[in-house]
Amino acid sequence: MTGPRLSVVVLHPHLSQPQGDVGNALALAHRARLHGVAADVVVGGRPPASGSTIYLLGGLSTMDQAELAALLRTDDEFLDAVAGGAPVLAVGSGYEVVVNEFVDVDGHVHPGVGLLDATATRSSVLEGPVVTRPAVALGLPAMSGFESHTGRVHRGMSPCLAELELGAGNAADDQTDGTVSGHVVGTYLHGPVLVRNPELADLLLGWALGADLHEPADAGAEQLRAQRIEEDRADPTGWAGRRYGRTGLGLRRRGPG
Amino acid sequence: MEPRQSTLGAARAVPLRTRLAAAGARNGARLSRALGRGDGSTVGGVVARRIDPAALSHLAAHARTALVTGTNGKTTTTQLLAAALGTLGPVATNRLGSNMAEGLVTAFAERPTATLAALEVDESYLLLLADDLQPEVVVVLNLSSECTRGTMTSTVLEQWRAGLPHLDAACTVVANADDPLVAYALERRAGVVWVAGGGPWTQDSTQCPACHATMARTGHDWWCTGCDLSRPSAEWSLSQGAAVGTRGRVPLHLDLPGWWSRSNALFALAAADVLGVDLSAGAAALAGVADVGGRYRRFDLGSHTVRLVMVKNAASWTSACSVGGPEDTVVLAAEPFGVKDMAPLWDADLSDLRGRHVVAAGHRRADIALRLEMEGIAHSVISAPLDAVPAQAGGTVYVVANYTSFLDARQALA
């Protein structure tokens, strides 16, 4: 593969508690290949000096959040790249860290990285499936994911990523999830969100490569998303699949799987 | 007065209240099993601790105890260690993986004559339980992220680093030199017996836990590029199917699959050595372990041999991908288990499956198939895991199952 080169950098995975979010890097590399672009995934390291970079932050909020924010706030290479238009996808803990100010899991207030005009506060646990409504302006369909967090994100001037059909998302002022500012997307959607929703991966890739990318979602991803949305609508606890979805082992058949 | 049961003989010095508590534990466990509410090891312990809150330390006072902890391999290592210690005398062990205080009380209650104990303990309860149990050996296998658990890796790591150096000087720590997080936790502890535990999982330590600089690696060797943290030199290692320690080399003939089982056996032998087990006798005892609570169960289906492997987090998914040889088939099987059920698969590294016979199965096969597709790994897709078996040419079919798929399998085979 020749042409543009892309690096997908997973930032400080040792300071997050991954919730499948490493898969977002795989999804970006996979979609990039479909668009004819070679991508390198760098987990916990630095991008090469040349080429475009997409930065990923993910995981569950832990006591390491303050340290993560401090590292990012003083990381000139990262901040310069973002100022120059490099896309960032910040999920869960990462989302809370890139706002202006956040409350950590111990209740202490810390300055955030300030990439999104929002603040994050702390409250009770929210865990379950999420289904978004289509976000027409961003070209995104109804997306599927799951959330697991104790944060509440109060947006300032930055718009949301999507309104919600199901789930709590930002859980602060309205039925929305996420915040978008420039090429920075914050969201509470795990899944991994880019695996189940390749359109969001394409949006980030388009920003990174300066191109408008349109490829249909892979059949596998479409199937996965449709399955999860159907299950989650049937039972918003997220445990529905266990009740009606068992395939059995194949020794004693229980009907079609 | 002679004790009514001869089994109480060795426990004569145990206070009456504790003996009543132990009887309560046995009866509670029996009742729970009779009611079909599980194996009863937790209920039994709850009953015992109601009768005697100090039951655990009283029961443990008469046994030379080894504790086994870590994210992965606790149950298997404990069972292997119990087999090796069995060459010395009766062993109390929590065979069913019930690894908090209640389960440990039941383990002692069910073997009142035990003079030895091999006990797995939950990572976050290790220090608390070590206080009660005063172990002679603590085995620290590894530490990695588990997204389905409430406990954070970093919380456990800092607990270990603060507490492990202060374990009694008479206690020997047997620990994994290949896991930087374990080495960091034990940096300030002298006299650790280091074991080359191996393993492909590096994602939790791509950066140094002490200074966040990049970790450098060559083979299993590792060192921080920013500070002094580096791999301790190991006393115990695996070499060409044998365990090699300071006392020499002993061949391993395990009936358990995977590199991790050989690693677990190495830790078990290193711990057994501390407690005075003859290595040849210990290694021979390990060969008798073929099934750990249904994990690794082997059964025949037509002309094929099938074996179960249970996976629960990203590190164990990663390890399981190297199970068996090139002629064998790996069926990845997953059933639903709440919203995070497939998250560990996405954090795992499946590259060892490249070029192998791979099948995606179970109700969550769409996740598995997409994961394999993204890694460029050829595979087929089938609904029920065992439906994949007849089509395989030969070799063993390993069903690598997530927790719920494993439970289904164990139930179906019971």
Short mmCIF file of C-alpha atoms in Angstrom, two decimals, chain A:
data_model
loop_
_atom_site.label_atom_id
_atom_site.label_comp_id
_atom_site.label_asym_id
_atom_site.label_seq_id
_atom_site.Cartn_x
_atom_site.Cartn_y
_atom_site.Cartn_z
CA MET A 1 0.00 0.00 0.00
CA THR A 2 1.45 3.38 -0.94
CA GLY A 3 0.19 6.87 -0.35
CA PRO A 4 -0.62 8.58 2.94
CA ARG A 5 0.59 7.00 6.19
CA LEU A 6 -1.38 7.02 9.37
CA SER A 7 -0.49 6.29 12.99
CA VAL A 8 -3.08 5.38 15.57
CA VAL A 9 -1.69 6.10 19.02
CA VAL A 10 -3.28 4.66 22.17
CA LEU A 11 -2.18 7.09 24.89
CA HIS A 12 -1.08 5.81 28.33
CA PRO A 13 -3.05 2.54 28.43
CA HIS A 14 -1.36 1.75 31.77
CA LEU A 15 -3.24 4.67 33.34
CA SER A 16 -6.65 3.53 32.19
CA GLN A 17 -8.60 0.38 32.89
CA PRO A 18 -9.33 -0.67 29.28
CA GLN A 19 -12.95 -1.61 28.58
CA GLY A 20 -12.27 -3.09 25.16
CA ASP A 21 -11.16 0.35 23.99
CA VAL A 22 -7.92 -0.98 22.51
CA GLY A 23 -10.24 -2.33 19.81
CA ASN A 24 -10.86 1.25 18.64
CA ALA A 25 -7.30 1.29 17.30
CA LEU A 26 -7.92 -1.96 15.42
CA ALA A 27 -11.12 -0.55 13.96
CA LEU A 28 -9.34 2.58 12.72
CA ALA A 29 -6.54 0.56 11.14
CA HIS A 30 -9.12 -1.75 9.55
CA ARG A 31 -11.22 1.07 8.11
CA ALA A 32 -8.06 2.87 6.94
CA ARG A 33 -7.08 -0.25 4.97
CA LEU A 34 -10.51 -0.28 3.31
CA HIS A 35 -9.81 3.30 2.25
CA GLY A 36 -6.39 2.28 0.89
CA VAL A 37 -4.37 3.81 3.70
CA ALA A 38 -1.73 1.90 5.67
CA ALA A 39 -1.97 2.45 9.41
CA ASP A 40 0.35 1.60 12.29
CA VAL A 41 -1.07 1.05 15.75
CA VAL A 42 1.15 2.32 18.56
CA VAL A 43 0.04 1.24 22.04
CA GLY A 44 1.56 3.35 24.79
CA GLY A 45 4.33 4.80 22.64
CA ARG A 46 5.06 7.77 20.42
CA PRO A 47 3.96 8.33 16.81
CA PRO A 48 6.65 8.50 14.11
CA ALA A 49 7.77 11.98 13.15
CA SER A 50 5.97 12.02 9.78
CA GLY A 51 2.44 11.22 8.64
CA SER A 52 -0.97 11.79 10.21
CA THR A 53 -1.86 10.71 13.71
CA ILE A 54 -5.11 9.87 15.48
CA TYR A 55 -4.93 9.80 19.29
CA LEU A 56 -7.04 7.46 21.43
CA LEU A 57 -7.81 7.65 25.12
CA GLY A 58 -10.07 5.13 26.81
CA GLY A 59 -10.97 3.14 29.85
CA LEU A 60 -12.68 3.38 33.18
CA SER A 61 -12.11 6.30 35.53
CA THR A 62 -9.47 5.28 38.06
CA MET A 63 -7.38 6.97 40.70
CA ASP A 64 -4.80 7.49 37.93
CA GLN A 65 -6.95 10.11 36.18
CA ALA A 66 -5.19 13.09 37.74
CA GLU A 67 -1.83 11.68 36.66
CA LEU A 68 -3.14 11.09 33.15
CA ALA A 69 -4.39 14.69 32.92
CA ALA A 70 -1.09 16.03 34.24
CA LEU A 71 0.91 14.01 31.68
CA LEU A 72 -1.28 15.20 28.80
CA ARG A 73 -1.32 18.84 29.91
CA THR A 74 2.47 18.94 29.74
CA ASP A 75 2.85 16.83 26.57
CA ASP A 76 3.76 19.52 24.03
CA GLU A 77 4.06 17.06 21.16
CA PHE A 78 0.49 15.86 21.75
CA LEU A 79 -0.92 19.36 22.33
CA ASP A 80 0.82 20.74 19.21
CA ALA A 81 -0.52 17.87 17.11
CA VAL A 82 -4.07 18.45 18.38
CA ALA A 83 -3.74 22.20 17.79
CA GLY A 84 -2.67 21.30 14.24
CA GLY A 85 -5.86 19.30 13.68
CA ALA A 86 -4.90 15.75 14.72
CA PRO A 87 -8.12 13.93 15.71
CA VAL A 88 -8.65 12.68 19.25
CA LEU A 89 -11.19 10.08 20.38
CA ALA A 90 -11.48 10.19 24.17
CA VAL A 91 -13.71 7.52 25.70
CA GLY A 92 -14.85 7.16 29.31
CA SER A 93 -12.03 8.17 31.63
CA GLY A 94 -10.28 9.85 28.70
CA TYR A 95 -13.39 11.92 27.95
CA GLU A 96 -13.48 13.28 31.51
CA VAL A 97 -9.78 14.14 31.35
CA VAL A 98 -9.90 16.23 28.14
CA VAL A 99 -12.59 18.67 29.38
CA ASN A 100 -11.74 21.95 31.19
CA GLU A 101 -12.04 20.62 34.71
CA PHE A 102 -13.01 17.29 36.26
CA VAL A 103 -13.74 15.73 39.63
CA ASP A 104 -11.78 12.51 40.16
CA VAL A 105 -13.06 9.28 41.74
CA ASP A 106 -11.98 10.52 45.18
CA GLY A 107 -13.91 13.78 44.79
CA HIS A 108 -10.91 16.05 44.13
CA VAL A 109 -11.13 18.72 41.45
CA HIS A 110 -8.39 18.81 38.80
CA PRO A 111 -7.71 20.96 35.74
CA GLY A 112 -8.44 18.99 32.56
CA VAL A 113 -6.56 19.12 29.26
CA GLY A 114 -9.09 21.66 27.99
CA LEU A 115 -9.70 20.18 24.55
CA LEU A 116 -13.48 20.24 25.03
CA ASP A 117 -15.53 23.07 26.51
CA ALA A 118 -17.18 21.11 29.31
CA THR A 119 -16.72 20.12 32.96
CA ALA A 120 -17.09 16.68 34.53
CA THR A 121 -18.52 16.02 37.98
CA ARG A 122 -18.93 12.74 39.86
CA SER A 123 -22.05 10.87 40.94
CA SER A 124 -23.53 7.37 41.09
CA VAL A 125 -22.61 4.46 38.77
CA LEU A 126 -24.23 4.34 35.35
CA GLU A 127 -23.75 1.03 33.56
CA GLY A 128 -25.74 -0.32 30.66
CA PRO A 129 -26.25 -0.28 26.93
CA VAL A 130 -26.48 2.91 24.88
CA VAL A 131 -28.32 3.53 21.61
CA THR A 132 -27.93 6.98 20.08
CA ARG A 133 -30.18 8.81 17.65
CA PRO A 134 -28.70 9.58 14.24
CA ALA A 135 -26.51 12.71 14.27
CA VAL A 136 -27.21 14.08 10.81
CA ALA A 137 -24.75 16.99 10.92
CA LEU A 138 -21.87 14.56 11.54
CA GLY A 139 -23.22 11.94 9.13
CA LEU A 140 -23.63 9.36 11.89
CA PRO A 141 -26.42 6.77 12.08
CA ALA A 142 -27.97 5.44 15.31
CA MET A 143 -24.95 4.08 17.15
CA SER A 144 -24.57 1.23 19.64
CA GLY A 145 -22.29 0.98 22.65
CA PHE A 146 -22.20 0.46 26.38
CA GLU A 147 -21.40 2.85 29.18
CA SER A 148 -19.82 2.28 32.58
CA HIS A 149 -19.01 5.45 34.48
CA THR A 150 -19.72 7.71 37.42
CA GLY A 151 -19.16 11.00 35.58
CA ARG A 152 -21.59 13.73 34.62
CA VAL A 153 -20.46 15.97 31.77
CA HIS A 154 -21.82 19.53 31.64
CA ARG A 155 -21.20 20.95 28.21
CA GLY A 156 -20.38 24.63 27.66
CA MET A 157 -20.33 25.87 24.07
CA SER A 158 -19.26 22.56 22.50
CA PRO A 159 -22.06 20.53 20.87
CA CYS A 160 -22.89 16.94 21.83
CA LEU A 161 -21.88 13.91 19.76
CA ALA A 162 -25.42 12.50 19.66
CA GLU A 163 -28.80 12.55 21.32
CA LEU A 164 -29.80 9.36 23.08
CA GLU A 165 -32.54 6.84 22.50
CA LEU A 166 -31.29 4.62 25.34
CA GLY A 167 -28.74 5.10 28.11
CA ALA A 168 -27.52 8.02 30.20
CA GLY A 169 -24.46 9.39 28.34
CA ASN A 170 -23.44 12.82 29.63
CA ALA A 171 -26.18 12.39 32.25
CA ALA A 172 -26.03 16.03 33.28
CA ASP A 173 -28.31 18.48 31.52
CA ASP A 174 -30.03 16.58 28.72
CA GLN A 175 -30.41 13.22 26.95
CA THR A 176 -27.13 13.45 25.07
CA ASP A 177 -23.83 11.70 24.90
CA GLY A 178 -20.42 13.10 24.17
CA THR A 179 -18.95 16.42 23.22
CA VAL A 180 -17.35 17.47 19.93
CA SER A 181 -14.98 20.36 19.36
CA GLY A 182 -12.91 20.68 16.18
CA HIS A 183 -11.44 17.23 15.61
CA VAL A 184 -11.77 16.16 19.25
CA VAL A 185 -14.57 13.73 20.17
CA GLY A 186 -15.35 12.79 23.74
CA THR A 187 -17.88 10.04 24.48
CA TYR A 188 -18.97 7.56 27.13
CA LEU A 189 -19.57 4.88 24.47
CA HIS A 190 -17.46 1.75 24.82
CA GLY A 191 -18.19 -1.26 22.65
CA PRO A 192 -15.58 -0.61 21.23
CA VAL A 193 -17.49 2.34 19.77
CA LEU A 194 -15.51 2.43 16.48
CA VAL A 195 -15.93 -1.32 15.95
CA ARG A 196 -19.70 -1.21 16.23
CA ASN A 197 -19.96 2.14 14.47
CA PRO A 198 -17.52 2.35 11.53
CA GLU A 199 -19.07 5.68 10.43
CA LEU A 200 -17.48 7.36 13.48
CA ALA A 201 -14.15 5.73 12.59
CA ASP A 202 -14.52 7.15 9.06
CA LEU A 203 -15.25 10.62 10.46
CA LEU A 204 -11.97 10.56 12.43
CA LEU A 205 -10.06 9.11 9.47
CA GLY A 206 -11.48 11.79 7.18
CA TRP A 207 -10.29 14.50 9.57
CA ALA A 208 -6.84 12.92 9.84
CA LEU A 209 -6.38 12.51 6.10
CA GLY A 210 -8.14 15.68 5.01
CA ALA A 211 -10.55 13.70 2.84
CA ASP A 212 -14.25 13.00 2.84
CA LEU A 213 -14.38 9.23 3.26
CA HIS A 214 -17.43 7.21 2.38
CA GLU A 215 -17.39 3.44 2.40
CA PRO A 216 -20.31 1.33 3.50
CA ALA A 217 -19.99 -0.20 6.97
CA ASP A 218 -18.66 -3.76 6.86
CA ALA A 219 -21.32 -6.45 6.87
CA GLY A 220 -19.87 -7.86 10.10
CA ALA A 221 -20.10 -4.53 11.89
CA GLU A 222 -23.64 -3.92 10.64
CA GLN A 223 -24.68 -7.34 11.87
CA LEU A 224 -23.08 -6.81 15.27
CA ARG A 225 -24.65 -3.39 15.73
CA ALA A 226 -28.10 -4.60 14.65
CA GLN A 227 -27.88 -7.54 17.06
CA ARG A 228 -26.90 -5.37 20.02
CA ILE A 229 -29.46 -2.65 19.32
CA GLU A 230 -32.21 -5.26 19.07
CA GLU A 231 -31.14 -6.92 22.34
CA ASP A 232 -30.75 -3.61 24.16
CA ARG A 233 -34.13 -2.29 23.05
CA ALA A 234 -35.69 -5.54 24.28
CA ASP A 235 -34.00 -5.24 27.69
CA PRO A 236 -32.16 -2.02 28.61
CA THR A 237 -30.35 -3.77 31.50
CA GLY A 238 -27.85 -5.19 29.01
CA TRP A 239 -28.36 -8.72 30.32
CA ALA A 240 -31.07 -9.67 27.85
CA GLY A 241 -28.76 -11.70 25.66
CA ARG A 242 -28.01 -14.07 28.51
CA ARG A 243 -31.68 -14.88 28.82
CA TYR A 244 -32.65 -15.40 25.23
CA GLY A 245 -29.38 -15.65 23.42
CA ARG A 246 -27.77 -18.84 24.64
CA THR A 247 -26.72 -21.08 21.81
CA GLY A 248 -25.95 -24.05 24.01
CA LEU A 249 -22.91 -26.12 23.44
CA GLY A 250 -24.24 -28.25 20.65
CA LEU A 251 -24.63 -31.40 22.71
CA ARG A 252 -28.30 -30.79 23.46
CA ARG A 253 -29.77 -28.44 20.98
CA ARG A 254 -32.15 -25.79 22.27
CA GLY A 255 -33.38 -24.44 18.95
CA PRO A 256 -31.82 -22.01 16.50
CA GLY A 257 -28.97 -19.91 17.93
#
